[in-house]
Amino acid sequence: MKESLSSAAPRSKEAAVPLIEMIGLSVGAADSSESALVEEVNWSICSGEYWVVGGLPGSGKSDLLATAAGLNRPQRGTLRWFGKEVSELDEEGLKASRSRVGIVFENGGRPFNHLTVVENIALPLRYHRNRSPAEVRETVEKILQFAGLTLLANMTPSRVKPAERQRVALARALAMSPDVLLLDNPLAGLAAQEARWWRDCLADLSAGHDIVGGQPITLVVTCDDLRPWADQGKQFALLNQKRLMPMGGRVELAHSAEPLLQELLAAQFSTGQI
Amino acid sequence: METNGATANPSEVTRGVAPLARLQQLLDSIGRSIIQFIRTAEGLVAFALITLGVAFSKFNASARVIHPLVRTQVYRAGLRLLAMTSFLACALGLVIIGQMVGLLSRVGAQGLAGTVMVTVVVRELGPLVAALLVLVRVGAGYVIELGTARAMGEVEALEALCIDPIHYLVVPRVAGLALSIFSLTVYFIIVTLVSGYLFAFVQDVPLTPGDYFKQLAVALTWEDFALLALKTCSFGAVIAVVTCYQGLARPLRLEEVSGATTRAVVQSVVGCVLLDICFIVVYLVM
């Protein structure tokens, strides 16, 4: 039997508390403090949920996720992680909470190019948990196997295909055993087969895979094409005209007449047109 | 033709205004440069203090990751530069030191050889040459590496993994360069002094190796060793802080990385020279 990579204690203890909560939050671009990209976000992400956030390219999806992950400071409003206000956390508290929120960036996932694939995945384990090389190796091998990266273990990310680079980023995020995993447009530019792998993989994680201790992991996915996600996500939201609009579940999604939703479900645009 | 006594001739106005405008432009330019210099100095000092704070507060944190990184930097900025350092040390030993010993012997002042050697090589040439060599071969590379990592979003990826970028990227470089420049300087001084004597020996200078090294030993004081260590480590810290600051302090676009590299090299040279002046004052006071 595979060993669990995560600790179950914090999850059961805080089951009732939203893992991430945004109250009246305004999100700005990472490189600019001027106008807000998304305003008045009131959003609670609870344990076991699988959110899919759709929006046109440039609507602020990436910045919303970066803010949720604590990488961008919100322009206004309150951000809470596991019931605690992020701005009031001390360094240790911030570190403890942030390590439970994983993020996979868009376009290759930003792996560290000076490290090999295996070193990328091992880095957070070695940095935070001070584990022995044997323990790290064992854990990393499981994650490599899960992500289908065993054969690429000793290559640097710049030498692998972009789709595999994205998997490296997922594997690296999973190494921290996060309670919430934020994925920024993970299917962008992927071939159908690779996209299928991602959807299956995320479905496994959402259902509770051995790699995350058999517990359902909370997922938040952004996308600009809702079609692959319509039968995957459990909760849906749209980013439209600087507002985050929760749409409900699959049933509500099927009956909604929201024009942007129809557009995203038909995917009648391409990123090049925007 | 004079039309109105009260109206000034346009050419006179132009002649009067143009120098004023030029003066104003010059003053504007000087003012902007001064403000830019102050801002850069302020940023560098703040970055250095943050680095120092992180280095102390996380002195032994994540040792399994940070210590190998320090060793990598020592290898990169120290061991890998030994060949180049040897070449420069031999060349300078032959060209400068050998000739100087020969000249001193010709005027009957070979008794001053030790003092001159210590002043020229141990106090000045050794630390400066080692620092410049490391700056050119490694420091410039830091700006490119870190600037590219920043441009590619790798720094945000580190933050997302709760890894302090200063602790992971800057502290090992500061420690590595400080140790490397100190070690390279010691190596450079030894090779320069030996090769310099060899050149003098070839020129039939009447100075035995025993006398030569005895003079050196007499001329060296404990302050020389202490200040040499302090100076070389400071040079390493200055170069690492400046290059890391230029690479990391603000988000760079890929096309801005080359400009940041040039700025870092210039600022590092200025920083090392200013620091050197401070040490010269200390030597003079002692």
PDB file of N, CA and C in Angstrom, chain A residues 31 69 71 91 94-96 98-103 105 109-115 120 123-124 126-128 130-133 172-173 176, chain B residues 54 57-58 60-66 68-69 148-150 152-165 167-169 173 251:
ATOM      1  N   ASP A  31       2.019  43.459 -12.016  1.00  0.00           N
ATOM      2  CA  ASP A  31       3.042  44.460 -12.334  1.00  0.00           C
ATOM      3  C   ASP A  31       2.486  45.886 -12.339  1.00  0.00           C
ATOM      4  N   ALA A  69      -3.546  32.689  -4.050  1.00  0.00           N
ATOM      5  CA  ALA A  69      -2.368  31.958  -3.562  1.00  0.00           C
ATOM      6  C   ALA A  69      -1.464  32.825  -2.695  1.00  0.00           C
ATOM      7  N   LEU A  71       0.240  35.455  -3.686  1.00  0.00           N
ATOM      8  CA  LEU A  71       1.412  35.979  -4.401  1.00  0.00           C
ATOM      9  C   LEU A  71       1.236  37.455  -4.747  1.00  0.00           C
ATOM     10  N   GLU A  91       4.962  35.549  10.169  1.00  0.00           N
ATOM     11  CA  GLU A  91       5.754  34.844   9.143  1.00  0.00           C
ATOM     12  C   GLU A  91       5.540  33.335   9.180  1.00  0.00           C
ATOM     13  N   LEU A  94       1.983  32.463   8.077  1.00  0.00           N
ATOM     14  CA  LEU A  94       1.869  32.639   6.627  1.00  0.00           C
ATOM     15  C   LEU A  94       2.507  31.456   5.898  1.00  0.00           C
ATOM     16  N   LYS A  95       3.659  31.054   6.404  1.00  0.00           N
ATOM     17  CA  LYS A  95       4.375  29.935   5.788  1.00  0.00           C
ATOM     18  C   LYS A  95       3.553  28.643   5.912  1.00  0.00           C
ATOM     19  N   ALA A  96       3.000  28.431   7.124  1.00  0.00           N
ATOM     20  CA  ALA A  96       2.227  27.209   7.363  1.00  0.00           C
ATOM     21  C   ALA A  96       0.982  27.164   6.477  1.00  0.00           C
ATOM     22  N   ARG A  98       0.421  29.002   3.654  1.00  0.00           N
ATOM     23  CA  ARG A  98       0.735  29.036   2.220  1.00  0.00           C
ATOM     24  C   ARG A  98       1.176  27.666   1.713  1.00  0.00           C
ATOM     25  N   SER A  99       1.831  26.901   2.580  1.00  0.00           N
ATOM     26  CA  SER A  99       2.291  25.581   2.140  1.00  0.00           C
ATOM     27  C   SER A  99       1.111  24.641   1.876  1.00  0.00           C
ATOM     28  N   ARG A 100      -0.086  25.039   2.332  1.00  0.00           N
ATOM     29  CA  ARG A 100      -1.272  24.197   2.093  1.00  0.00           C
ATOM     30  C   ARG A 100      -2.041  24.652   0.853  1.00  0.00           C
ATOM     31  N   VAL A 101      -1.545  25.708   0.210  1.00  0.00           N
ATOM     32  CA  VAL A 101      -2.194  26.205  -1.017  1.00  0.00           C
ATOM     33  C   VAL A 101      -1.192  26.053  -2.164  1.00  0.00           C
ATOM     34  N   GLY A 102      -1.452  25.117  -3.049  1.00  0.00           N
ATOM     35  CA  GLY A 102      -0.536  24.898  -4.178  1.00  0.00           C
ATOM     36  C   GLY A 102      -1.029  25.641  -5.406  1.00  0.00           C
ATOM     37  N   ILE A 103      -0.103  26.004  -6.268  1.00  0.00           N
ATOM     38  CA  ILE A 103      -0.504  26.670  -7.517  1.00  0.00           C
ATOM     39  C   ILE A 103       0.309  26.115  -8.681  1.00  0.00           C
ATOM     40  N   PHE A 105       1.164  27.263 -12.424  1.00  0.00           N
ATOM     41  CA  PHE A 105       1.047  28.430 -13.302  1.00  0.00           C
ATOM     42  C   PHE A 105       0.753  28.014 -14.744  1.00  0.00           C
ATOM     43  N   GLY A 109       4.066  26.202 -16.458  1.00  0.00           N
ATOM     44  CA  GLY A 109       4.083  26.054 -14.998  1.00  0.00           C
ATOM     45  C   GLY A 109       5.281  26.619 -14.280  1.00  0.00           C
ATOM     46  N   ARG A 110       6.173  27.315 -14.983  1.00  0.00           N
ATOM     47  CA  ARG A 110       7.353  27.948 -14.378  1.00  0.00           C
ATOM     48  C   ARG A 110       8.205  27.002 -13.535  1.00  0.00           C
ATOM     49  N   PRO A 111       8.651  25.899 -14.087  1.00  0.00           N
ATOM     50  CA  PRO A 111       9.600  25.075 -13.325  1.00  0.00           C
ATOM     51  C   PRO A 111      10.953  25.781 -13.252  1.00  0.00           C
ATOM     52  N   PHE A 112      11.791  25.362 -12.315  1.00  0.00           N
ATOM     53  CA  PHE A 112      13.120  25.981 -12.177  1.00  0.00           C
ATOM     54  C   PHE A 112      14.058  25.352 -13.199  1.00  0.00           C
ATOM     55  N   ASN A 113      14.520  26.181 -14.113  1.00  0.00           N
ATOM     56  CA  ASN A 113      15.282  25.639 -15.235  1.00  0.00           C
ATOM     57  C   ASN A 113      16.699  25.220 -14.870  1.00  0.00           C
ATOM     58  N   HIS A 114      17.208  25.686 -13.720  1.00  0.00           N
ATOM     59  CA  HIS A 114      18.558  25.294 -13.334  1.00  0.00           C
ATOM     60  C   HIS A 114      18.577  23.951 -12.606  1.00  0.00           C
ATOM     61  N   LEU A 115      17.380  23.404 -12.332  1.00  0.00           N
ATOM     62  CA  LEU A 115      17.297  22.114 -11.638  1.00  0.00           C
ATOM     63  C   LEU A 115      16.725  21.060 -12.577  1.00  0.00           C
ATOM     64  N   ASN A 120      13.496  19.583  -9.077  1.00  0.00           N
ATOM     65  CA  ASN A 120      12.365  20.501  -8.963  1.00  0.00           C
ATOM     66  C   ASN A 120      11.348  19.990  -7.956  1.00  0.00           C
ATOM     67  N   LEU A 123      12.781  19.858  -4.301  1.00  0.00           N
ATOM     68  CA  LEU A 123      13.172  21.111  -3.648  1.00  0.00           C
ATOM     69  C   LEU A 123      12.293  21.490  -2.449  1.00  0.00           C
ATOM     70  N   PRO A 124      10.954  21.555  -2.610  1.00  0.00           N
ATOM     71  CA  PRO A 124      10.156  21.949  -1.426  1.00  0.00           C
ATOM     72  C   PRO A 124      10.277  20.958  -0.276  1.00  0.00           C
ATOM     73  N   ARG A 126      12.939  19.138   0.498  1.00  0.00           N
ATOM     74  CA  ARG A 126      14.242  19.302   1.134  1.00  0.00           C
ATOM     75  C   ARG A 126      14.325  20.639   1.865  1.00  0.00           C
ATOM     76  N   TYR A 127      13.694  21.656   1.304  1.00  0.00           N
ATOM     77  CA  TYR A 127      13.790  22.990   1.901  1.00  0.00           C
ATOM     78  C   TYR A 127      12.986  23.095   3.196  1.00  0.00           C
ATOM     79  N   HIS A 128      11.752  22.561   3.147  1.00  0.00           N
ATOM     80  CA  HIS A 128      10.866  22.766   4.297  1.00  0.00           C
ATOM     81  C   HIS A 128      10.939  21.651   5.324  1.00  0.00           C
ATOM     82  N   ASN A 130      13.295  19.215   5.635  1.00  0.00           N
ATOM     83  CA  ASN A 130      14.613  18.771   6.065  1.00  0.00           C
ATOM     84  C   ASN A 130      14.702  17.236   6.118  1.00  0.00           C
ATOM     85  N   ARG A 131      14.092  16.607   5.123  1.00  0.00           N
ATOM     86  CA  ARG A 131      14.072  15.138   5.119  1.00  0.00           C
ATOM     87  C   ARG A 131      15.410  14.591   4.629  1.00  0.00           C
ATOM     88  N   SER A 132      15.663  13.346   5.000  1.00  0.00           N
ATOM     89  CA  SER A 132      16.908  12.724   4.545  1.00  0.00           C
ATOM     90  C   SER A 132      16.781  12.437   3.048  1.00  0.00           C
ATOM     91  N   PRO A 133      17.915  12.333   2.347  1.00  0.00           N
ATOM     92  CA  PRO A 133      17.859  12.073   0.906  1.00  0.00           C
ATOM     93  C   PRO A 133      17.051  10.824   0.560  1.00  0.00           C
ATOM     94  N   ARG A 172       5.548  19.232  -8.711  1.00  0.00           N
ATOM     95  CA  ARG A 172       6.210  20.062  -7.692  1.00  0.00           C
ATOM     96  C   ARG A 172       5.192  20.600  -6.681  1.00  0.00           C
ATOM     97  N   ALA A 173       4.016  20.993  -7.191  1.00  0.00           N
ATOM     98  CA  ALA A 173       2.977  21.497  -6.279  1.00  0.00           C
ATOM     99  C   ALA A 173       2.461  20.372  -5.384  1.00  0.00           C
ATOM    100  N   MET A 176       4.191  19.298  -1.942  1.00  0.00           N
ATOM    101  CA  MET A 176       3.889  19.984  -0.679  1.00  0.00           C
ATOM    102  C   MET A 176       2.616  19.455  -0.033  1.00  0.00           C
TER     103      MET A 176
ATOM    104  N   VAL B  54      17.991  38.247   6.582  1.00  0.00           N
ATOM    105  CA  VAL B  54      17.600  36.862   6.233  1.00  0.00           C
ATOM    106  C   VAL B  54      18.741  35.904   6.573  1.00  0.00           C
ATOM    107  N   SER B  57      18.635  35.528  10.385  1.00  0.00           N
ATOM    108  CA  SER B  57      17.418  34.902  10.934  1.00  0.00           C
ATOM    109  C   SER B  57      17.246  33.468  10.440  1.00  0.00           C
ATOM    110  N   LYS B  58      17.791  33.163   9.278  1.00  0.00           N
ATOM    111  CA  LYS B  58      17.656  31.793   8.760  1.00  0.00           C
ATOM    112  C   LYS B  58      19.035  31.157   8.618  1.00  0.00           C
ATOM    113  N   ASN B  60      20.669  28.732   9.994  1.00  0.00           N
ATOM    114  CA  ASN B  60      20.822  27.284   9.850  1.00  0.00           C
ATOM    115  C   ASN B  60      19.588  26.623   9.236  1.00  0.00           C
ATOM    116  N   ALA B  61      18.653  27.466   8.769  1.00  0.00           N
ATOM    117  CA  ALA B  61      17.413  26.910   8.217  1.00  0.00           C
ATOM    118  C   ALA B  61      17.686  26.251   6.865  1.00  0.00           C
ATOM    119  N   SER B  62      17.025  25.135   6.631  1.00  0.00           N
ATOM    120  CA  SER B  62      17.120  24.420   5.358  1.00  0.00           C
ATOM    121  C   SER B  62      18.572  24.175   4.946  1.00  0.00           C
ATOM    122  N   ALA B  63      19.362  23.752   5.922  1.00  0.00           N
ATOM    123  CA  ALA B  63      20.794  23.564   5.662  1.00  0.00           C
ATOM    124  C   ALA B  63      21.046  22.556   4.545  1.00  0.00           C
ATOM    125  N   ARG B  64      20.156  21.568   4.415  1.00  0.00           N
ATOM    126  CA  ARG B  64      20.359  20.545   3.381  1.00  0.00           C
ATOM    127  C   ARG B  64      20.261  21.132   1.971  1.00  0.00           C
ATOM    128  N   VAL B  65      19.612  22.281   1.858  1.00  0.00           N
ATOM    129  CA  VAL B  65      19.490  22.924   0.542  1.00  0.00           C
ATOM    130  C   VAL B  65      20.526  24.047   0.397  1.00  0.00           C
ATOM    131  N   ILE B  66      20.646  24.859   1.433  1.00  0.00           N
ATOM    132  CA  ILE B  66      21.460  26.074   1.317  1.00  0.00           C
ATOM    133  C   ILE B  66      22.965  25.765   1.322  1.00  0.00           C
ATOM    134  N   PRO B  68      24.721  23.121   0.237  1.00  0.00           N
ATOM    135  CA  PRO B  68      25.226  22.721  -1.095  1.00  0.00           C
ATOM    136  C   PRO B  68      25.242  23.876  -2.099  1.00  0.00           C
ATOM    137  N   LEU B  69      24.278  24.800  -1.949  1.00  0.00           N
ATOM    138  CA  LEU B  69      24.268  25.947  -2.866  1.00  0.00           C
ATOM    139  C   LEU B  69      25.492  26.837  -2.629  1.00  0.00           C
ATOM    140  N   THR B 148      16.766  36.584 -15.747  1.00  0.00           N
ATOM    141  CA  THR B 148      15.977  35.670 -16.579  1.00  0.00           C
ATOM    142  C   THR B 148      14.991  34.892 -15.705  1.00  0.00           C
ATOM    143  N   ALA B 149      15.461  34.438 -14.544  1.00  0.00           N
ATOM    144  CA  ALA B 149      14.564  33.697 -13.638  1.00  0.00           C
ATOM    145  C   ALA B 149      13.389  34.572 -13.227  1.00  0.00           C
ATOM    146  N   ARG B 150      13.671  35.853 -12.975  1.00  0.00           N
ATOM    147  CA  ARG B 150      12.601  36.780 -12.590  1.00  0.00           C
ATOM    148  C   ARG B 150      11.645  36.981 -13.764  1.00  0.00           C
ATOM    149  N   MET B 152      11.049  34.990 -16.149  1.00  0.00           N
ATOM    150  CA  MET B 152      10.301  33.756 -16.450  1.00  0.00           C
ATOM    151  C   MET B 152       9.325  33.383 -15.330  1.00  0.00           C
ATOM    152  N   GLY B 153       9.272  34.199 -14.287  1.00  0.00           N
ATOM    153  CA  GLY B 153       8.312  33.951 -13.202  1.00  0.00           C
ATOM    154  C   GLY B 153       8.782  32.908 -12.202  1.00  0.00           C
ATOM    155  N   GLU B 154      10.070  32.552 -12.234  1.00  0.00           N
ATOM    156  CA  GLU B 154      10.555  31.519 -11.307  1.00  0.00           C
ATOM    157  C   GLU B 154      10.613  32.023  -9.867  1.00  0.00           C
ATOM    158  N   VAL B 155      10.771  33.337  -9.713  1.00  0.00           N
ATOM    159  CA  VAL B 155      10.831  33.876  -8.347  1.00  0.00           C
ATOM    160  C   VAL B 155       9.457  33.750  -7.687  1.00  0.00           C
ATOM    161  N   GLU B 156       8.390  34.031  -8.454  1.00  0.00           N
ATOM    162  CA  GLU B 156       7.031  33.871  -7.921  1.00  0.00           C
ATOM    163  C   GLU B 156       6.779  32.391  -7.618  1.00  0.00           C
ATOM    164  N   ALA B 157       7.339  31.515  -8.462  1.00  0.00           N
ATOM    165  CA  ALA B 157       7.171  30.074  -8.220  1.00  0.00           C
ATOM    166  C   ALA B 157       7.838  29.672  -6.902  1.00  0.00           C
ATOM    167  N   LEU B 158       8.978  30.280  -6.601  1.00  0.00           N
ATOM    168  CA  LEU B 158       9.639  30.003  -5.310  1.00  0.00           C
ATOM    169  C   LEU B 158       8.748  30.466  -4.163  1.00  0.00           C
ATOM    170  N   GLU B 159       8.194  31.683  -4.326  1.00  0.00           N
ATOM    171  CA  GLU B 159       7.327  32.215  -3.267  1.00  0.00           C
ATOM    172  C   GLU B 159       6.106  31.322  -3.074  1.00  0.00           C
ATOM    173  N   ALA B 160       5.596  30.790  -4.191  1.00  0.00           N
ATOM    174  CA  ALA B 160       4.424  29.909  -4.098  1.00  0.00           C
ATOM    175  C   ALA B 160       4.750  28.640  -3.320  1.00  0.00           C
ATOM    176  N   LEU B 161       6.026  28.256  -3.307  1.00  0.00           N
ATOM    177  CA  LEU B 161       6.441  27.071  -2.545  1.00  0.00           C
ATOM    178  C   LEU B 161       6.938  27.458  -1.147  1.00  0.00           C
ATOM    179  N   CYS B 162       6.631  28.696  -0.743  1.00  0.00           N
ATOM    180  CA  CYS B 162       7.063  29.220   0.572  1.00  0.00           C
ATOM    181  C   CYS B 162       8.571  29.232   0.703  1.00  0.00           C
ATOM    182  N   ILE B 163       9.277  29.372  -0.393  1.00  0.00           N
ATOM    183  CA  ILE B 163      10.740  29.448  -0.317  1.00  0.00           C
ATOM    184  C   ILE B 163      11.114  30.912  -0.469  1.00  0.00           C
ATOM    185  N   ASP B 164      11.818  31.443   0.522  1.00  0.00           N
ATOM    186  CA  ASP B 164      12.206  32.845   0.488  1.00  0.00           C
ATOM    187  C   ASP B 164      13.261  33.036  -0.614  1.00  0.00           C
ATOM    188  N   PRO B 165      12.957  33.828  -1.644  1.00  0.00           N
ATOM    189  CA  PRO B 165      13.932  33.982  -2.751  1.00  0.00           C
ATOM    190  C   PRO B 165      15.269  34.561  -2.287  1.00  0.00           C
ATOM    191  N   HIS B 167      16.657  34.035   0.640  1.00  0.00           N
ATOM    192  CA  HIS B 167      17.375  32.949   1.318  1.00  0.00           C
ATOM    193  C   HIS B 167      17.918  31.942   0.309  1.00  0.00           C
ATOM    194  N   TYR B 168      17.109  31.626  -0.690  1.00  0.00           N
ATOM    195  CA  TYR B 168      17.497  30.572  -1.638  1.00  0.00           C
ATOM    196  C   TYR B 168      18.438  31.089  -2.739  1.00  0.00           C
ATOM    197  N   LEU B 169      18.198  32.316  -3.204  1.00  0.00           N
ATOM    198  CA  LEU B 169      18.970  32.806  -4.356  1.00  0.00           C
ATOM    199  C   LEU B 169      20.117  33.744  -3.984  1.00  0.00           C
ATOM    200  N   ARG B 173      24.801  33.088  -2.695  1.00  0.00           N
ATOM    201  CA  ARG B 173      25.716  33.810  -3.591  1.00  0.00           C
ATOM    202  C   ARG B 173      26.602  34.776  -2.805  1.00  0.00           C
ATOM    203  N   PRO B 251      10.850  43.572 -11.506  1.00  0.00           N
ATOM    204  CA  PRO B 251      10.580  42.658 -12.619  1.00  0.00           C
ATOM    205  C   PRO B 251      11.250  43.152 -13.898  1.00  0.00           C
TER     206      PRO B 251
END
